Structures are given as C-alpha cells and as structure tokens.
PDB file of C-alpha atoms and ligand atoms in Angstrom:
ATOM      1  CA  MET A 274       3.436 -12.628  38.303  1.00  0.00           C
ATOM      2  CA  LYS A 275       1.120 -13.187  35.394  1.00  0.00           C
ATOM      3  CA  ASN A 276       2.198 -13.176  31.776  1.00  0.00           C
ATOM      4  CA  VAL A 277       0.888 -10.160  29.901  1.00  0.00           C
ATOM      5  CA  ILE A 278       2.312 -11.200  26.524  1.00  0.00           C
ATOM      6  CA  GLU A 279       3.069 -14.709  25.334  1.00  0.00           C
ATOM      7  CA  LEU A 280       4.223 -15.542  21.825  1.00  0.00           C
ATOM      8  CA  ARG A 281       4.281 -19.250  20.976  1.00  0.00           C
ATOM      9  CA  LYS A 282       5.900 -20.661  17.839  1.00  0.00           C
ATOM     10  CA  LEU A 283       5.072 -17.444  16.030  1.00  0.00           C
ATOM     11  CA  SER A 284       5.954 -17.086  12.364  1.00  0.00           C
ATOM     12  CA  LYS A 285       5.337 -14.766   9.463  1.00  0.00           C
ATOM     13  CA  VAL A 286       6.110 -15.695   5.880  1.00  0.00           C
ATOM     14  CA  TYR A 287       5.851 -13.109   3.097  1.00  0.00           C
ATOM     15  CA  LYS A 288       5.693 -15.014  -0.198  1.00  0.00           C
ATOM     16  CA  ASP A 289       8.496 -17.547   0.348  1.00  0.00           C
ATOM     17  CA  VAL A 290      10.506 -15.453   2.803  1.00  0.00           C
ATOM     18  CA  THR A 291      10.283 -16.191   6.525  1.00  0.00           C
ATOM     19  CA  THR A 292      10.580 -12.862   8.315  1.00  0.00           C
ATOM     20  CA  VAL A 293       9.647 -14.027  11.825  1.00  0.00           C
ATOM     21  CA  ASN A 294      10.257 -17.429  13.389  1.00  0.00           C
ATOM     22  CA  LEU A 295      10.035 -17.318  17.199  1.00  0.00           C
ATOM     23  CA  GLU A 296       9.901 -20.303  19.536  1.00  0.00           C
ATOM     24  CA  LYS A 297       8.689 -18.467  22.614  1.00  0.00           C
ATOM     25  CA  ILE A 298       8.639 -15.010  24.179  1.00  0.00           C
ATOM     26  CA  THR A 299       7.085 -14.265  27.530  1.00  0.00           C
ATOM     27  CA  VAL A 300       6.652 -10.811  29.063  1.00  0.00           C
ATOM     28  CA  ARG A 301       5.492 -10.731  32.662  1.00  0.00           C
ATOM     29  CA  GLU A 302       3.419  -8.056  34.330  1.00  0.00           C
ATOM     30  CA  GLY A 303       5.581  -5.124  35.443  1.00  0.00           C
ATOM     31  CA  GLU A 304       8.552  -6.073  33.283  1.00  0.00           C
ATOM     32  CA  ILE A 305      10.261  -3.597  30.997  1.00  0.00           C
ATOM     33  CA  TYR A 306      11.193  -5.656  27.973  1.00  0.00           C
ATOM     34  CA  GLY A 307      13.752  -4.621  25.337  1.00  0.00           C
ATOM     35  CA  PHE A 308      13.205  -6.342  22.008  1.00  0.00           C
ATOM     36  CA  LEU A 309      16.522  -6.127  20.166  1.00  0.00           C
ATOM     37  CA  GLY A 310      17.787  -7.432  16.846  1.00  0.00           C
ATOM     38  CA  PRO A 311      19.577  -6.357  13.664  1.00  0.00           C
ATOM     39  CA  ASN A 312      17.845  -4.503  10.818  1.00  0.00           C
ATOM     40  CA  GLY A 313      15.328  -6.743   9.114  1.00  0.00           C
ATOM     41  CA  ALA A 314      15.253  -9.285  11.966  1.00  0.00           C
ATOM     42  CA  GLY A 315      11.469  -9.039  12.195  1.00  0.00           C
ATOM     43  CA  LYS A 316      10.957  -6.843  15.265  1.00  0.00           C
ATOM     44  CA  THR A 317       8.418  -4.512  13.682  1.00  0.00           C
ATOM     45  CA  THR A 318       6.589  -7.404  12.026  1.00  0.00           C
ATOM     46  CA  THR A 319       6.365  -9.136  15.410  1.00  0.00           C
ATOM     47  CA  MET A 320       4.991  -6.027  17.128  1.00  0.00           C
ATOM     48  CA  LYS A 321       2.469  -5.559  14.317  1.00  0.00           C
ATOM     49  CA  MET A 322       1.299  -9.137  14.861  1.00  0.00           C
ATOM     50  CA  VAL A 323       0.876  -8.471  18.604  1.00  0.00           C
ATOM     51  CA  LEU A 324      -1.292  -5.481  17.641  1.00  0.00           C
ATOM     52  CA  SER A 325      -3.279  -7.443  15.025  1.00  0.00           C
ATOM     53  CA  LEU A 326      -1.991  -5.159  12.256  1.00  0.00           C
ATOM     54  CA  VAL A 327      -0.359  -8.165  10.543  1.00  0.00           C
ATOM     55  CA  THR A 328      -1.815 -11.684  10.499  1.00  0.00           C
ATOM     56  CA  PRO A 329       0.598 -14.421  11.639  1.00  0.00           C
ATOM     57  CA  THR A 330       1.321 -17.311   9.287  1.00  0.00           C
ATOM     58  CA  SER A 331       1.384 -19.670  12.276  1.00  0.00           C
ATOM     59  CA  GLY A 332       1.618 -19.666  16.038  1.00  0.00           C
ATOM     60  CA  GLU A 333      -0.245 -18.086  18.913  1.00  0.00           C
ATOM     61  CA  ILE A 334      -0.302 -14.658  20.549  1.00  0.00           C
ATOM     62  CA  LEU A 335      -1.761 -14.292  24.015  1.00  0.00           C
ATOM     63  CA  VAL A 336      -2.276 -10.929  25.719  1.00  0.00           C
ATOM     64  CA  ASN A 337      -3.427 -11.118  29.336  1.00  0.00           C
ATOM     65  CA  GLY A 338      -3.947 -14.844  28.769  1.00  0.00           C
ATOM     66  CA  GLN A 339      -6.383 -14.361  25.884  1.00  0.00           C
ATOM     67  CA  ASN A 340      -5.691 -15.459  22.333  1.00  0.00           C
ATOM     68  CA  VAL A 341      -5.782 -12.257  20.269  1.00  0.00           C
ATOM     69  CA  LYS A 342      -7.087 -14.092  17.219  1.00  0.00           C
ATOM     70  CA  LYS A 343     -10.552 -14.502  18.673  1.00  0.00           C
ATOM     71  CA  ASP A 344     -11.197 -11.219  20.419  1.00  0.00           C
ATOM     72  CA  LYS A 345      -9.753  -7.796  19.578  1.00  0.00           C
ATOM     73  CA  THR A 346     -11.052  -5.968  22.662  1.00  0.00           C
ATOM     74  CA  TYR A 347      -7.543  -6.328  24.206  1.00  0.00           C
ATOM     75  CA  LEU A 348      -6.523  -3.432  21.936  1.00  0.00           C
ATOM     76  CA  ASN A 349      -8.491  -1.077  24.191  1.00  0.00           C
ATOM     77  CA  GLN A 350      -5.816  -1.645  26.862  1.00  0.00           C
ATOM     78  CA  ILE A 351      -2.746  -1.048  24.668  1.00  0.00           C
ATOM     79  CA  GLY A 352      -0.951   2.115  23.609  1.00  0.00           C
ATOM     80  CA  SER A 353       1.501   1.763  20.746  1.00  0.00           C
ATOM     81  CA  MET A 354       3.694   3.625  18.305  1.00  0.00           C
ATOM     82  CA  ILE A 355       5.090   1.500  15.492  1.00  0.00           C
ATOM     83  CA  GLU A 356       8.231   2.897  13.869  1.00  0.00           C
ATOM     84  CA  GLU A 357       7.661   6.471  12.645  1.00  0.00           C
ATOM     85  CA  PRO A 358       4.838   7.989  14.723  1.00  0.00           C
ATOM     86  CA  SER A 359       4.483  10.876  12.269  1.00  0.00           C
TER      87      SER A 359
HETATM   88  N1  ATP B  33       4.737  -6.177   3.995  1.00  0.00           N
HETATM   89  C1  ATP B  33       5.873  -6.844   3.749  1.00  0.00           C
HETATM   90  N2  ATP B  33       6.016  -7.597   2.636  1.00  0.00           N
HETATM   91  C2  ATP B  33       7.148  -8.277   2.391  1.00  0.00           C
HETATM   92  N3  ATP B  33       8.224  -8.290   3.203  1.00  0.00           N
HETATM   93  C3  ATP B  33       8.137  -7.551   4.320  1.00  0.00           C
HETATM   94  C4  ATP B  33       6.979  -6.797   4.657  1.00  0.00           C
HETATM   95  N4  ATP B  33       7.195  -6.171   5.853  1.00  0.00           N
HETATM   96  C5  ATP B  33       8.438  -6.523   6.226  1.00  0.00           C
HETATM   97  N5  ATP B  33       9.004  -7.339   5.312  1.00  0.00           N
HETATM   98  C6  ATP B  33      10.342  -7.926   5.404  1.00  0.00           C
HETATM   99  O1  ATP B  33      10.419  -8.650   6.606  1.00  0.00           O
HETATM  100  C7  ATP B  33      11.706  -8.537   7.183  1.00  0.00           C
HETATM  101  C8  ATP B  33      11.582  -8.065   8.600  1.00  0.00           C
HETATM  102  O2  ATP B  33      11.181  -6.696   8.567  1.00  0.00           O
HETATM  103  P1  ATP B  33      10.892  -5.868   9.897  1.00  0.00           P
HETATM  104  O3  ATP B  33      10.515  -4.499   9.443  1.00  0.00           O
HETATM  105  O4  ATP B  33       9.943  -6.618  10.765  1.00  0.00           O
HETATM  106  O5  ATP B  33      12.324  -5.876  10.597  1.00  0.00           O
HETATM  107  P2  ATP B  33      12.862  -5.008  11.813  1.00  0.00           P
HETATM  108  O6  ATP B  33      13.527  -5.972  12.751  1.00  0.00           O
HETATM  109  O7  ATP B  33      11.773  -4.157  12.378  1.00  0.00           O
HETATM  110  O8  ATP B  33      13.956  -4.093  11.106  1.00  0.00           O
HETATM  111  P3  ATP B  33      14.493  -2.606  11.484  1.00  0.00           P
HETATM  112  O9  ATP B  33      15.513  -2.802  12.585  1.00  0.00           O
HETATM  113  O10 ATP B  33      15.107  -2.139  10.220  1.00  0.00           O
HETATM  114  O11 ATP B  33      13.307  -1.777  11.922  1.00  0.00           O
HETATM  115  C9  ATP B  33      12.515  -7.627   6.264  1.00  0.00           C
HETATM  116  O12 ATP B  33      13.282  -8.444   5.395  1.00  0.00           O
HETATM  117  C10 ATP B  33      11.448  -6.877   5.498  1.00  0.00           C
HETATM  118  O13 ATP B  33      11.898  -6.499   4.217  1.00  0.00           O
HETATM  119 MG1   MG B  34      11.532  -2.108  12.627  1.00  0.00          MG
END
C-alpha cells in the first residue's frame, strides 16, 4: 500500500518554544489513523502544517508522495475541519 501522508523530522518552533518535534509519521492508503496526545502536544499545529496553514520550522511533509512545500494542488484532494468548524 502506498503512503498517503509522510511526516519526516517535522518541527514547529514559535519564538523559542518547540511545539512540534516529530521523527516520523506514516499513514498508508486506506488506514484510519487516530492522532492522540495531551492538550498542547501539538496535534492541531501538526494538522495545520499538513494543510499548509502553518509553515514548518523544519522537516518534510509528503502527501501522495509529493512534497507539499512545492505544490499546493494536493489541497484539492483533501477535506478538513480543524478544531471548531463553526
Ligand atoms: N500561533 C501560535 N503561536 C504561539 N504558540 C502557539 C500557536 N499555536 C499553538 N501554539 C502553542 O503550541 C502548542 C501546541 O498547540 P496545539 O494547539 O497544536 O496543541 P493540541 O495538541 O492541538 O492541543 P489540544 O489538545 O488542546 O487541541 C501549545 O503550547 C500552544 O499554546
Ligand atoms: Mg488541538
């Protein structure tokens, strides 16, 4: 099965505070993936980076094998609701 999402050494630093620091996450096609963690762990920030709503400090995000930094057309294939849909 192909990987639909790959996060590699992904980080986000706001001022001096590291809010996301991930070694690797892989989501394969057809998988239902639960992304769990305590309040403030960086889940929403990570999802916003996958959606190009937040720019990563370092690392790589691949969706369907393509680096999202270069080409945003992948967003045409994604539905999302981040936190409060209202
Ligand atoms: N725009 C921002 N500027 C500065 N700090 C931020 C910003 N957005 C988030 N943070 C901080 O980053 C950390 C991670 O926040 P995030 O909202 O990603 O966590 P979360 O895992 O989604 O939490 P929750 O379970 O409460 O939804 C928190 O300490 C938060 O205060
Ligand atoms: Mg959240």
